[in-house]
CSV table of C-alpha atoms in Angstrom, one decimal:
chain,number,residue,atom,x,y,z
I,1235,ALA,CA,97.1,108.7,85.4
I,1236,TYR,CA,97.3,112.4,86.3
I,1237,LEU,CA,95.4,113.4,83.0
I,1238,ALA,CA,92.9,110.9,83.7
I,1239,ARG,CA,92.5,111.8,87.3
I,1240,CYS,CA,91.6,115.7,86.5
I,1241,ALA,CA,89.2,114.0,83.8
I,1242,ALA,CA,87.2,112.4,86.4
I,1243,ASP,CA,87.4,115.4,88.9
I,1244,GLY,CA,86.6,117.9,86.5
I,1245,THR,CA,89.3,119.9,87.0
I,1246,PRO,CA,92.1,121.1,84.3
I,1247,PRO,CA,95.8,119.7,84.4
I,1248,MET,CA,98.2,122.0,85.7
I,1249,THR,CA,101.1,123.1,83.1
I,1250,ARG,CA,104.4,122.0,83.7
I,1251,ARG,CA,104.9,125.7,85.4
I,1252,GLU,CA,102.3,125.6,87.7
I,1253,TYR,CA,103.4,122.2,88.8
I,1254,GLU,CA,107.2,123.5,89.6
I,1255,ARG,CA,105.6,126.4,91.3
I,1256,HIS,CA,103.3,124.3,93.3
I,1257,ARG,CA,105.8,121.9,94.2
I,1258,THR,CA,108.2,124.8,95.5
I,1259,ASP,CA,105.7,126.4,97.5
I,1260,LEU,CA,105.3,123.2,99.6
I,1261,ARG,CA,108.8,122.9,99.7
I,1262,GLU,CA,109.0,126.3,101.3
I,1263,HIS,CA,106.0,126.2,103.8
I,1264,THR,CA,106.2,122.6,105.1
I,1265,PRO,CA,110.0,122.1,105.5
I,1266,GLN,CA,111.0,119.0,106.4
I,1267,SER,CA,113.7,118.4,109.2
I,1268,ARG,CA,117.1,120.2,108.7
I,1269,CYS,CA,120.7,120.1,109.5
I,1270,CYS,CA,120.9,123.6,110.4
C-alpha cells in the first residue's frame, strides 16, 4: 500500500533508515501525555 501511494504521488519511498528517523523526530517534537 505504501509503495502504491508513493508511486501515485510521484515521490520516491523512504528507506528504512529515513522512516525510523522520521518516526523518532515526530515523537520528539510532538510529545503525547507523559506521567512526569
